[in-house]
Amino acid sequence: MNMQEKNESANNFEQCIKCTICTAYCPVVPVNPIFPGPKQAGPDGERLRLKSSYFFDDALKYCMNCKRCDVSCPSGVKISDIIQSARIKYGRHKPKLRDMMLASTDLVGTLARPFAPIVNSTISTKPVKAILDGVMAIDHRRMFPKYAGRSFESWFRKEAGPLQSSFRNQISYFHGCYVNYNYPQLGKDFVKVMNAIGFGVNLLDHEKCCGVAMISNGMMSSAKKHAVHNVKVLKKAADTTRKILATSSTCTLTIRDEYPNLLKVDNSDVRNDMEIVTKFIYPLVAEGKVKLVFKKGYKAKVAYHVPCHMERLGWGIFSAALLKMIPGIEFTMLDSNCCGIAGTYGFKKENYEASQAIGKPLFDQINGIDPDFVTSDCETCKWQIEMSTKYQVKHPISILAEALDLEATAKLNK
Amino acid sequence: MKGNEFDVIIIGGGITGAGTARDCSLRGLKVLLIERNDIATGATGRNHGLLHSGARYAVTDKDSASECIKENMILKKIARHCVDDTGGFFITLPEDDLGYQSKFVEACKAAGINAEVLDPKEAILEEPSVNPDIIGAVRVPDGSVDPFRLCLSNIVDAKAHGTKILLYSEVVGFIKEGDTVKGVKILDHATGLTSEYYAPVTVNAAGIWGHHIAELAGIRIGMYPAKGALLIFAHRVNGIVINRCRKPANADILVPGDTVCVIGTTSTHVPFEECDNMHVTPDEVDLLLSEGAKLAPVLSSTRILRAYAGVRPLVSADDDPTGRNISRGIVLLDHEKRDGVKGLVSITGGKLMTYRLMGEWATNLVCKKLGVDKKCVTAVTPLPGSETGGLEEVSKKFWTNPSTPQKATVGRLGDQASSVFLEDEYDQSLVCECEEVSAGEVNQAIANLEVHNLVDLRRRTRIGMGTCQGELCACRAACLLAKARNCAEEEKSDLCSFMNERWKGMYPIAWGETLRESAYTQWVYSGVFGMNENN
Amino acid sequence: MKYDTIIIGGGLSGLVCGISLAKRGSKCVIVSAGQNALNFSSGTFGLLSRLPDGRQITSPLEAIGELDENHPYRIIGEDKISEYAGMTAGFFEECGIKLHGNNDANGYVVTPTGDYKPAWLAMEDITIFPEKQEKIGEKVLVVNFKGYLDFNSAFVANAFEKSGSSCRMETVSLEATERLRRNPTEMRAVNIARVLDNESVLSEFAEAVKKLIKDEDVVVLPAVFGLNNAASLDILKNNIGVKTLFVGTMPPSIPGVRTQMLLKRAFEGAGGTFLMGDEVTGGEISGHRVLNVKTVNLGEVMLEADNFVLSSGNFFSKGLIASPEKVYEPVFDLDVDYLKDRSLWYDQDFFRKQDYMGFGVKVDSSLHALKGGDAIDNLYVTGSILAGTNQLYEGCGAGVAIFSAFYVADSISGKKEN
C-alpha cells in the first residue's frame, strides 16, 4: 500500500497528541485567564473552526506570538502559526487607529523623527500620556522608545557608505525600523564590527518595515505588501552579497518564517541567506576564518536574555558563544522566560498588567543577579527590561563593539 | 392500565425505534421502548452520517430517491441542530464514464432532486480537497447528519411525551396467546432479572437483530446482513459531501461530519453470528484508503482516527452476493397478514435519514390496529434542540460573547443547551478538550440522558470522539460518573472497557500519529496510572 | 560547530548522559525536539517490576540474570547495573533532586487512578509504601482543588478505603486558583502549581486544609506543588500539621516537570549547551563513523563531534516512526528490531502487553548503533529507543534510561582517557 507513509496537515495540527505541554510553557496563560491557551486556541480550536468559522474565538488576540509553545511541542506542531493564521482567516475586528499607529513603525518613524526632540518630550508628558491612554488605549505607564534626531540610513549614506567598497568581503544589512528611527547607535556598532572583521556593509535597495507589528495588529494586506517588496530587494541583495544580516531577532524571524507561513509570500530564494549577525560571525571565528582581538582590561558582568523569537530560531547559542569568548566577561544565561512585551502587545492598555506579570520572573532574576548590564538581541525586549528594571540592555553586537580592539582586529582580517 | 401494560412496545433503540417511539407518543399512545444495549449502538451509529439527497439512488432505485429528498428537506427543518447543510458533489473521474452523468441528472430531476451540472473548475474552487483531475461535477442537496444526536433527540422527545425507556434490557421471548403476541419477556442485563410487559401491538425495529426477534415469534424475515466498513479521518478534509457519479460501489462517499470526515463503505455479506462483533480487516482499510484518495487525494496523507463497521439491515429479494442490488427502501411487515401472527409489526430496511418516514408508516399501522385516529405530526414538529434557531442565534441567547467551548455546546445541543448546568464556572471547565465538552454537559447527560457507562456518555456528548480518543477525558469523565453515582470501583472497570472500545477502532490503523497517540496513552495508563491486566 | 559529544534527545537519558559527560569536562550539546516524557512522569522511576513472560519481580537486581541476552541490562552487565543503581540517588541529589526508595526491593506508590504501582525510586513528592495496600492511617482526608478534574479523589479515596482507612473527600477553592477557573481549559496541574509557588497563596492553602481536618490523621493532596523547587512540599507538610501525602495527577506531572528543569539546569551549569526546540534531521556517516549532524534551525551550520549519542526516545518522541509498512529510525536509518507483520504489533486488549512498545534500535555489546548489520564506532544508543526490551511492560524505562546513559558516558570518557 503506497499510502499513509507520512502525515500532512496545515501547520502539522494533526500531529498534536494532546500532551498539553505547550500550555505549561505559555507565558500568557498564567496571567490572563481569558486566553484559551495554545493547545485550545491552536490545534483543538482548529478542528472546530474547520467545521464553521463561527467557532473562532476573539480571545485568540491575547496570544503574543512568542512561539514558546512551538519550541516546547514534542510533536512538531506549529501552534503559534495555527493561532495567527486563524486570526488572519477568521478575525472580524478591523484594527483600531491605535493598532494602526503602533503597527506602522516606519511610517510613524518617518513622520516623528525630524521632530524627535518635540515628539520625545511631548510623548512623555503627563497630558499626552493621558490622551494616549484615554483616547488611544495605549497604557500611560508605558515608556515610549525615543526617536533619534538623525536616521541610521542618513548617517550611513553620508558617513559610512562610501568606505564600504574597500572591503574584500561584502554583506547586506537589514537594519529594521528600530535601528533607523530609534537607535542608530546599534547600526553604527554593527558597521564597526563588520568592518573590523573585514566585511563591507551594504544597505538594501530601500527596505521596508518587516511587518511584524502589522501582522499582530491584523493589517494583513499592508504586511503582505511589505513582505513582497522586501523579498524582492532581499533577493537583489542576495544576488550580490549572498548573506543578509540583521540585528533584530524579530525582523529575522518574520522575514524567514512568517512571510511564507502566515503571509504566504514565497521567500525560498532568500530565506537561508537571511541571518542574525551573531550566527554569521560565530562560526567564522570558531573555524578560524575571522580573528578577534579584545581590549585589555575589558570587564563586564553580563546577563543574556534570549528573546522569544531568537529561542524559536534556535540561535541563542551563537550570541551566547560569541559573548563567552570575550575575556573579562562574567556571563550568565538567564532562564528561558518571556519579557512580556511581545512587540506592540504590551503597549496596549488591555495587555499592560498581563505584560508586566509575564515579565516578572525575568525581572526578578535580573535583579537577583545584579549585572552591569543585560544583553539581548531584540529591541522590544530592551524597552521592556529597561522600563521594568534599573538595568541597561545592550545588543550583543554593541558589547562586541565595545570589547573589541577594532583596529587590531581589522589588521588581522584584511 | 398497570405499570407493565402499554399501548405499544417498540423493540430497538436505534434510530428507527426512537423515531417510531416519538411518533407513537406524539399521537398519544403509551409507549415502551426496549433496547438490549444503549441507544444507537447498531447500524444507527455505524454509518456515514450522510443526509442523502437521494441522488445516490436516483438511477437505480427511484422510490428510495424520492423518499430521501422529501425526508432530507424535512430533517433540515425539524432537526437542524443535528444536520449540517453542506451540499454535495457527484464527481466524475477520468476512469469513469462521463456519459453516466446525463443519465444521473435526468434521474435526479425525475425524483425531484435538484441536480446542477458544474464546470469541474468551479467545483474545485468550491471544494479544494476534491481530486483535481475530475472531468465532471454535479451539485446536489446532500448534507450530513449526526446519528447519535438525532437518535438521542428522538428519545428525549419520546420520553418527554411519556415513553418509558428500558436500556440494557433484552427481549428473550414473546408472550403469546394462540397466534397473538400479547407482550414480551425482558432480561435486564444490569440486574439479571427477567420481567414481563404487555401491549396489544409490538413493533420489531431491531435492525439486523430484528431477524432474531422475528424468529422468537416463530417468523422468518429474509434479512441479509451486509457489513459496511468505514474510516474516520481526524479532521474535516472536505466541506462538501463528495460522491462518485457512477453506479454505487465501494468507498465512493466522503462525508464531512462534525469535526471529522468519513469515507465508506465496503459491502460484504456476513453471517448473523458476527453482527455483534464487527472488526475491520487490513484489506478493508487498504481498499477504503485507495478508493477514498481518488475522491480527495489528501486522504492518502491525512491522519486516520478510527476504523469501524456496521451491518445494514437489508431485506433480501434475490441472491445478490454484495447486497448492493437489494432495495434500500423501507420494509413494513404486518405479520398478521404476512404470517398470521397478530399484534406484531416489523419495520426495517430504509436508511438513517428516512427513519422519520419509517416511524410514520409503522405508527400508522399501529394506530390502525389500535383503532386510534390521529395524524402524524413528526414532519412539522421540531425535535428538542431545533425549536428556536441556529447555532449563532441560540449562543447569543445565553452569552453576549460566547467562548469556543460554549459555542461547541450549542453546536451539539441546539436550544437544549439551556438544559446544561451553567450555574457556575465549574460547569464550564472542559472534560474533553478535543471536542470541547464541558463538565456541565457531562453532568447533565449523567443526570438526564439514561447514561449507564462511559461509552453511553460518549454517544450523548462526544467525549472521547476527538483525536486523542479518550486519553485524558475518559479518566475525567469516569471520575465525574464515580462522584455522581458513588461507584468508584465500578467506574474503574468501566474506564477499562471504554479504553478497550476506543482501542478496537484504533489498532487496525495504528501507525504514524495514531501509533504515537496510542504509545502516549499506553504510557499514561500503564506507566502513570499503573493499570494493566494484573489489576 | 565542534563539540566533544552531541546528544540527540533531551529526555531523562540524554540529560543524564550529558550531565555525566559535562561534569567530566566534555564539551556537550543536547539537541531536543521539544519537551519530553519526563513532563508526564508518574514521579517514580522503575528498575524492573515484570519479566517479559509476565512474572512479577520484587527484587529487581536479583532478576536481571533472567532477562534475555539482548536486553540492555544484560548487555551492560549485572555488576555494572548494581553499581549504577547504587550511584543513582547520589547523582540526582547533586542535581538538586531528592529521590528515595530501595535498590533491593520494589516498593509501591498510589497512582492517580488509585492503583498500586511498583516503583524503585520516587521523587520527593511521592510516597513509596513497602507493601501493596498498606494502611496509611485510620482516617484519611483527601483534599482536591474545587473543579480540578485531573486528580481523581474518588479513585484515590477508594484505594485507601480498600486498605482499611476511612476516607473523607473535601475540596478547597482559593481566590488565586479561582482566577484560573475563568478559563475552562487551564485548571491544569502546571497552572495550579504556578499559582501555588507564591508563598502567601501556599500558606493560605495550608490554612484552608487545616480548617477542613476534623479527626483525620492523614491528609492526601494532589502533587501540584513546587514547580520550581520542592521547598513548597516541606512548607505544606509543616503548616498542615498532620501527616501529609501527595498522590500524582494526570499529566502534566509537577514532579516530572521540576525534575526535567533541574536536570537541564544541572547540565547547563556543568557547561553543556541545550538546544530546545531544534531537531536533528540527518547525519553524515563515513567508514563506520558519524562525521556530523544537521538540524532544522542551524541550517548549513553542521554540528561536528567525536562522539554521538542517540537518546531520541521511542514512538512518542519520534525516535522511531511507524508507517503502515515498517518501523524506522529517522535520523540515521539504523537497524530496527521490529515485527514485519503489522497485525502482530498489537494486542486487541489495550491493557495487555503491546509488542510495538518493545521495538527499538539494535546495538552491539558497547551500545554502538548498528546500521546494515555493522556497528557505528562513535554512535551510541541510550534510553527508550533501545531494542531488546518492552520497557513499559517490564517497568524498566527509567532504569534503562539512566544506566545506559551512565554506561555510554563511561565508555566515551574511557575512550578519551585511553
GROMACS .gro file of C-alpha atoms in nm, chain A residues 71-387:
model
  317
   71VAL     CA    1   0.960   2.534   2.100
   72SER     CA    2   0.817   2.310   2.370
   73CYS     CA    3   0.600   2.095   2.144
   74PRO     CA    4   0.734   1.739   2.118
   75SER     CA    5   0.517   1.676   1.813
   76GLY     CA    6   0.638   1.949   1.580
   77VAL     CA    7   0.305   2.129   1.573
   78LYS     CA    8   0.341   2.493   1.468
   79ILE     CA    9   0.096   2.608   1.728
   80SER     CA   10   0.161   2.979   1.702
   81ASP     CA   11   0.116   2.968   1.327
   82ILE     CA   12  -0.218   2.792   1.369
   83ILE     CA   13  -0.331   3.067   1.606
   84GLN     CA   14  -0.204   3.354   1.394
   85SER     CA   15  -0.343   3.200   1.074
   86ALA     CA   16  -0.681   3.167   1.241
   87ARG     CA   17  -0.669   3.533   1.341
   88ILE     CA   18  -0.591   3.623   0.984
   89LYS     CA   19  -0.856   3.397   0.835
   90TYR     CA   20  -1.142   3.447   1.077
   91GLY     CA   21  -1.075   3.763   1.276
   92ARG     CA   22  -1.360   4.001   1.220
   93HIS     CA   23  -1.241   4.310   1.402
   94LYS     CA   24  -1.088   4.586   1.198
   95PRO     CA   25  -0.770   4.725   1.354
   96LYS     CA   26  -0.826   5.036   1.563
   97LEU     CA   27  -0.648   5.363   1.491
   98ARG     CA   28  -0.424   5.288   1.787
   99ASP     CA   29  -0.328   4.950   1.646
  100MET     CA   30  -0.259   5.101   1.307
  101MET     CA   31  -0.041   5.366   1.465
  102LEU     CA   32   0.151   5.116   1.674
  103ALA     CA   33   0.189   4.888   1.375
  104SER     CA   34   0.312   5.141   1.124
  105THR     CA   35   0.657   5.167   1.276
  106ASP     CA   36   0.826   5.301   0.967
  107LEU     CA   37   0.555   5.546   0.870
  108VAL     CA   38   0.526   5.690   1.218
  109GLY     CA   39   0.904   5.682   1.245
  110THR     CA   40   0.941   5.883   0.927
  111LEU     CA   41   0.695   6.139   1.049
  112ALA     CA   42   0.820   6.160   1.404
  113ARG     CA   43   1.196   6.154   1.356
  114PRO     CA   44   1.251   6.507   1.222
  115PHE     CA   45   1.066   6.639   1.524
  116ALA     CA   46   1.241   6.399   1.758
  117PRO     CA   47   1.307   6.637   2.047
  118ILE     CA   48   0.949   6.761   2.039
  119VAL     CA   49   0.798   6.417   1.996
  120ASN     CA   50   1.015   6.264   2.264
  121SER     CA   51   0.931   6.530   2.517
  122THR     CA   52   0.566   6.553   2.422
  123ILE     CA   53   0.509   6.180   2.422
  124SER     CA   54   0.647   6.152   2.773
  125THR     CA   55   0.447   6.438   2.925
  126LYS     CA   56   0.158   6.357   3.151
  127PRO     CA   57  -0.123   6.520   2.949
  128VAL     CA   58  -0.014   6.347   2.629
  129LYS     CA   59   0.018   6.015   2.806
  130ALA     CA   60  -0.329   6.065   2.947
  131ILE     CA   61  -0.461   6.125   2.596
  132LEU     CA   62  -0.279   5.822   2.463
  133ASP     CA   63  -0.422   5.620   2.748
  134GLY     CA   64  -0.777   5.751   2.731
  135VAL     CA   65  -0.828   5.801   2.360
  136MET     CA   66  -0.584   5.556   2.211
  137ALA     CA   67  -0.583   5.289   2.484
  138ILE     CA   68  -0.206   5.291   2.496
  139ASP     CA   69  -0.116   5.234   2.857
  140HIS     CA   70   0.002   5.552   3.035
  141ARG     CA   71   0.257   5.359   3.241
  142ARG     CA   72   0.437   5.252   2.926
  143MET     CA   73   0.760   5.437   2.837
  144PHE     CA   74   0.796   5.510   2.469
  145PRO     CA   75   1.112   5.441   2.275
  146LYS     CA   76   1.272   5.771   2.190
  147TYR     CA   77   1.306   5.884   1.831
  148ALA     CA   78   1.654   5.968   1.710
  149GLY     CA   79   1.730   6.306   1.554
  150ARG     CA   80   1.906   6.158   1.254
  151SER     CA   81   1.811   5.830   1.097
  152PHE     CA   82   2.058   5.547   1.061
  153GLU     CA   83   2.012   5.544   0.686
  154SER     CA   84   2.103   5.909   0.653
  155TRP     CA   85   2.409   5.864   0.876
  156PHE     CA   86   2.516   5.559   0.679
  157ARG     CA   87   2.483   5.715   0.336
  158LYS     CA   88   2.685   6.013   0.438
  159GLU     CA   89   2.941   5.881   0.682
  160ALA     CA   90   2.999   5.509   0.637
  161GLY     CA   91   2.862   5.417   0.297
  162PRO     CA   92   3.142   5.548   0.079
  163LEU     CA   93   3.404   5.348   0.270
  164GLN     CA   94   3.239   5.010   0.237
  165SER     CA   95   3.353   4.908  -0.108
  166SER     CA   96   3.713   4.889   0.011
  167PHE     CA   97   3.647   4.563   0.197
  168ARG     CA   98   3.726   4.232   0.037
  169ASN     CA   99   3.406   4.066   0.162
  170GLN     CA  100   3.061   4.215   0.140
  171ILE     CA  101   2.737   4.154   0.323
  172SER     CA  102   2.400   4.328   0.323
  173TYR     CA  103   2.230   4.464   0.631
  174PHE     CA  104   1.858   4.467   0.713
  175HIS     CA  105   1.863   4.727   0.988
  176GLY     CA  106   1.491   4.743   1.065
  177CYS     CA  107   1.282   5.038   1.185
  178TYR     CA  108   1.423   5.044   1.533
  179VAL     CA  109   1.782   5.099   1.427
  180ASN     CA  110   1.676   5.351   1.170
  181TYR     CA  111   1.448   5.571   1.376
  182ASN     CA  112   1.508   5.498   1.742
  183TYR     CA  113   1.857   5.364   1.796
  184PRO     CA  114   2.103   5.428   1.512
  185GLN     CA  115   2.389   5.357   1.752
  186LEU     CA  116   2.324   4.983   1.719
  187GLY     CA  117   2.356   5.013   1.341
  188LYS     CA  118   2.678   5.205   1.383
  189ASP     CA  119   2.812   4.934   1.617
  190PHE     CA  120   2.718   4.674   1.359
  191VAL     CA  121   2.907   4.856   1.086
  192LYS     CA  122   3.211   4.895   1.313
  193VAL     CA  123   3.225   4.526   1.398
  194MET     CA  124   3.164   4.405   1.045
  195ASN     CA  125   3.426   4.638   0.906
  196ALA     CA  126   3.673   4.525   1.172
  197ILE     CA  127   3.632   4.163   1.070
  198GLY     CA  128   3.676   4.251   0.708
  199PHE     CA  129   3.324   4.285   0.574
  200GLY     CA  130   3.182   4.582   0.391
  201VAL     CA  131   2.822   4.667   0.472
  202ASN     CA  132   2.555   4.734   0.209
  203LEU     CA  133   2.204   4.857   0.269
  204LEU     CA  134   1.917   4.710   0.077
  205ASP     CA  135   1.761   4.893  -0.213
  206HIS     CA  136   1.518   5.062   0.025
  207GLU     CA  137   1.400   4.814   0.285
  208LYS     CA  138   1.053   4.842   0.436
  209CYS     CA  139   0.942   4.751   0.785
  210CYS     CA  140   0.939   4.371   0.812
  211GLY     CA  141   0.569   4.399   0.901
  212VAL     CA  142   0.564   4.207   1.228
  213ALA     CA  143   0.359   4.472   1.403
  214MET     CA  144   0.114   4.482   1.115
  215ILE     CA  145   0.071   4.107   1.136
  216SER     CA  146  -0.001   4.118   1.506
  217ASN     CA  147  -0.243   4.406   1.461
  218GLY     CA  148  -0.438   4.239   1.184
  219MET     CA  149  -0.322   4.461   0.899
  220MET     CA  150  -0.257   4.174   0.670
  221SER     CA  151  -0.271   4.337   0.331
  222SER     CA  152  -0.019   4.605   0.432
  223ALA     CA  153   0.204   4.339   0.583
  224LYS     CA  154   0.186   4.138   0.265
  225LYS     CA  155   0.279   4.439   0.052
  226HIS     CA  156   0.582   4.496   0.270
  227ALA     CA  157   0.676   4.132   0.250
  228VAL     CA  158   0.656   4.122  -0.127
  229HIS     CA  159   0.868   4.434  -0.152
  230ASN     CA  160   1.125   4.311   0.098
  231VAL     CA  161   1.162   3.971  -0.065
  232LYS     CA  162   1.230   4.150  -0.393
  233VAL     CA  163   1.502   4.375  -0.252
  234LEU     CA  164   1.645   4.094  -0.040
  235LYS     CA  165   1.677   3.881  -0.350
  236LYS     CA  166   1.860   4.162  -0.523
  237ALA     CA  167   2.096   4.192  -0.227
  238ALA     CA  168   2.148   3.819  -0.203
  239ASP     CA  169   2.247   3.810  -0.567
  240THR     CA  170   2.540   4.040  -0.497
  241THR     CA  171   2.646   3.977  -0.136
  242ARG     CA  172   2.469   3.645  -0.068
  243LYS     CA  173   2.429   3.696   0.307
  244ILE     CA  174   2.184   3.947   0.451
  245LEU     CA  175   2.237   4.006   0.818
  246ALA     CA  176   2.012   4.163   1.076
  247THR     CA  177   2.050   4.278   1.432
  248SER     CA  178   1.685   4.219   1.527
  249SER     CA  179   1.576   3.865   1.603
  250THR     CA  180   1.214   3.955   1.539
  251CYS     CA  181   1.274   4.106   1.194
  252THR     CA  182   1.479   3.795   1.110
  253LEU     CA  183   1.213   3.551   1.221
  254THR     CA  184   0.939   3.747   1.049
  255ILE     CA  185   1.120   3.753   0.716
  256ARG     CA  186   1.234   3.391   0.735
  257ASP     CA  187   0.926   3.222   0.876
  258GLU     CA  188   0.621   3.447   0.896
  259TYR     CA  189   0.642   3.553   0.533
  260PRO     CA  190   0.589   3.204   0.395
  261ASN     CA  191   0.386   3.057   0.683
  262LEU     CA  192   0.144   3.337   0.761
  263LEU     CA  193   0.154   3.579   0.473
  264LYS     CA  194   0.203   3.308   0.211
  265VAL     CA  195   0.478   3.510   0.047
  266ASP     CA  196   0.735   3.282  -0.110
  267ASN     CA  197   1.080   3.365   0.026
  268SER     CA  198   1.255   3.041  -0.065
  269ASP     CA  199   1.513   3.232  -0.273
  270VAL     CA  200   1.637   3.434   0.023
  271ARG     CA  201   1.528   3.254   0.339
  272ASN     CA  202   1.855   3.075   0.405
  273ASP     CA  203   2.063   3.383   0.331
  274MET     CA  204   1.889   3.590   0.597
  275GLU     CA  205   2.058   3.551   0.935
  276ILE     CA  206   2.111   3.726   1.263
  277VAL     CA  207   2.459   3.873   1.283
  278THR     CA  208   2.590   3.656   1.567
  279LYS     CA  209   2.501   3.337   1.381
  280PHE     CA  210   2.710   3.464   1.093
  281ILE     CA  211   3.012   3.574   1.294
  282TYR     CA  212   3.050   3.297   1.549
  283PRO     CA  213   3.113   3.005   1.308
  284LEU     CA  214   3.369   3.220   1.121
  285VAL     CA  215   3.554   3.279   1.447
  286ALA     CA  216   3.519   2.918   1.557
  287GLU     CA  217   3.661   2.797   1.226
  288GLY     CA  218   3.944   3.047   1.248
  289LYS     CA  219   3.836   3.233   0.935
  290VAL     CA  220   3.794   3.550   1.136
  291LYS     CA  221   4.023   3.656   1.419
  292LEU     CA  222   3.923   3.879   1.708
  293VAL     CA  223   4.143   4.091   1.928
  294PHE     CA  224   3.990   4.216   2.251
  295LYS     CA  225   4.077   4.526   2.450
  296LYS     CA  226   4.288   4.455   2.751
  297GLY     CA  227   4.117   4.512   3.080
  298TYR     CA  228   3.761   4.498   2.944
  299LYS     CA  229   3.540   4.374   3.226
  300ALA     CA  230   3.166   4.334   3.247
  301LYS     CA  231   2.912   4.124   3.431
  302VAL     CA  232   2.654   4.041   3.169
  303ALA     CA  233   2.320   3.860   3.185
  304TYR     CA  234   2.195   3.733   2.849
  305HIS     CA  235   1.823   3.719   2.780
  306VAL     CA  236   1.737   3.508   2.477
  307PRO     CA  237   1.440   3.680   2.311
  308CYS     CA  238   1.146   3.452   2.238
  309HIS     CA  239   1.197   3.476   1.864
  310MET     CA  240   1.566   3.402   1.900
  311GLU     CA  241   1.466   3.098   2.104
  312ARG     CA  242   1.237   2.991   1.820
  313LEU     CA  243   1.513   3.046   1.565
  314GLY     CA  244   1.731   2.831   1.789
  315TRP     CA  245   2.021   3.072   1.756
  316GLY     CA  246   2.068   3.193   2.113
  317ILE     CA  247   2.377   2.970   2.129
  318PHE     CA  248   2.558   3.187   1.877
  319SER     CA  249   2.515   3.510   2.069
  320ALA     CA  250   2.597   3.331   2.392
  321ALA     CA  251   2.905   3.164   2.245
  322LEU     CA  252   3.031   3.490   2.099
  323LEU     CA  253   2.987   3.679   2.427
  324LYS     CA  254   3.153   3.399   2.622
  325MET     CA  255   3.463   3.439   2.404
  326ILE     CA  256   3.521   3.789   2.536
  327PRO     CA  257   3.783   3.772   2.810
  328GLY     CA  258   3.670   3.965   3.114
  329ILE     CA  259   3.304   3.890   3.062
  330GLU     CA  260   3.125   3.729   3.352
  331PHE     CA  261   2.841   3.564   3.162
  332THR     CA  262   2.506   3.446   3.297
  333MET     CA  263   2.245   3.285   3.079
  334LEU     CA  264   1.907   3.398   3.210
  335ASP     CA  265   1.636   3.133   3.242
  336SER     CA  266   1.421   3.097   2.938
  337ASN     CA  267   1.134   3.334   3.005
  338CYS     CA  268   0.934   3.584   2.804
  339CYS     CA  269   0.982   3.951   2.900
  340GLY     CA  270   0.615   4.016   2.832
  341ILE     CA  271   0.627   4.296   2.577
  342ALA     CA  272   0.588   4.096   2.256
  343GLY     CA  273   0.624   4.394   2.024
  344THR     CA  274   0.319   4.615   2.037
  345TYR     CA  275   0.126   4.373   2.262
  346GLY     CA  276   0.246   4.528   2.587
  347PHE     CA  277   0.173   4.881   2.468
  348LYS     CA  278  -0.198   4.818   2.466
  349LYS     CA  279  -0.384   4.923   2.774
  350GLU     CA  280  -0.574   4.593   2.790
  351ASN     CA  281  -0.248   4.399   2.799
  352TYR     CA  282  -0.034   4.612   3.028
  353GLU     CA  283  -0.095   4.423   3.351
  354ALA     CA  284  -0.053   4.086   3.184
  355SER     CA  285   0.257   4.206   3.008
  356GLN     CA  286   0.429   4.309   3.331
  357ALA     CA  287   0.317   3.994   3.511
  358ILE     CA  288   0.461   3.776   3.234
  359GLY     CA  289   0.795   3.951   3.263
  360LYS     CA  290   0.816   3.939   3.642
  361PRO     CA  291   1.015   3.614   3.677
  362LEU     CA  292   1.271   3.753   3.433
  363PHE     CA  293   1.292   4.091   3.608
  364ASP     CA  294   1.329   3.917   3.945
  365GLN     CA  295   1.610   3.701   3.815
  366ILE     CA  296   1.791   4.002   3.666
  367ASN     CA  297   1.758   4.193   3.993
  368GLY     CA  298   1.893   3.891   4.179
  369ILE     CA  299   2.199   3.869   3.955
  370ASP     CA  300   2.263   4.245   3.959
  371PRO     CA  301   2.467   4.253   3.637
  372ASP     CA  302   2.649   4.554   3.496
  373PHE     CA  303   2.404   4.533   3.213
  374VAL     CA  304   2.169   4.294   3.037
  375THR     CA  305   2.215   4.183   2.679
  376SER     CA  306   1.955   4.076   2.428
  377ASP     CA  307   1.905   4.058   2.051
  378CYS     CA  308   1.562   4.222   2.047
  379GLU     CA  309   1.467   4.588   2.062
  380THR     CA  310   1.131   4.544   2.228
  381CYS     CA  311   1.281   4.320   2.498
  382LYS     CA  312   1.525   4.607   2.554
  383TRP     CA  313   1.239   4.858   2.609
  384GLN     CA  314   1.059   4.626   2.841
  385ILE     CA  315   1.359   4.529   3.053
  386GLU     CA  316   1.486   4.886   3.073
  387MET     CA  317   1.144   5.008   3.176
   0.00000   0.00000   0.00000
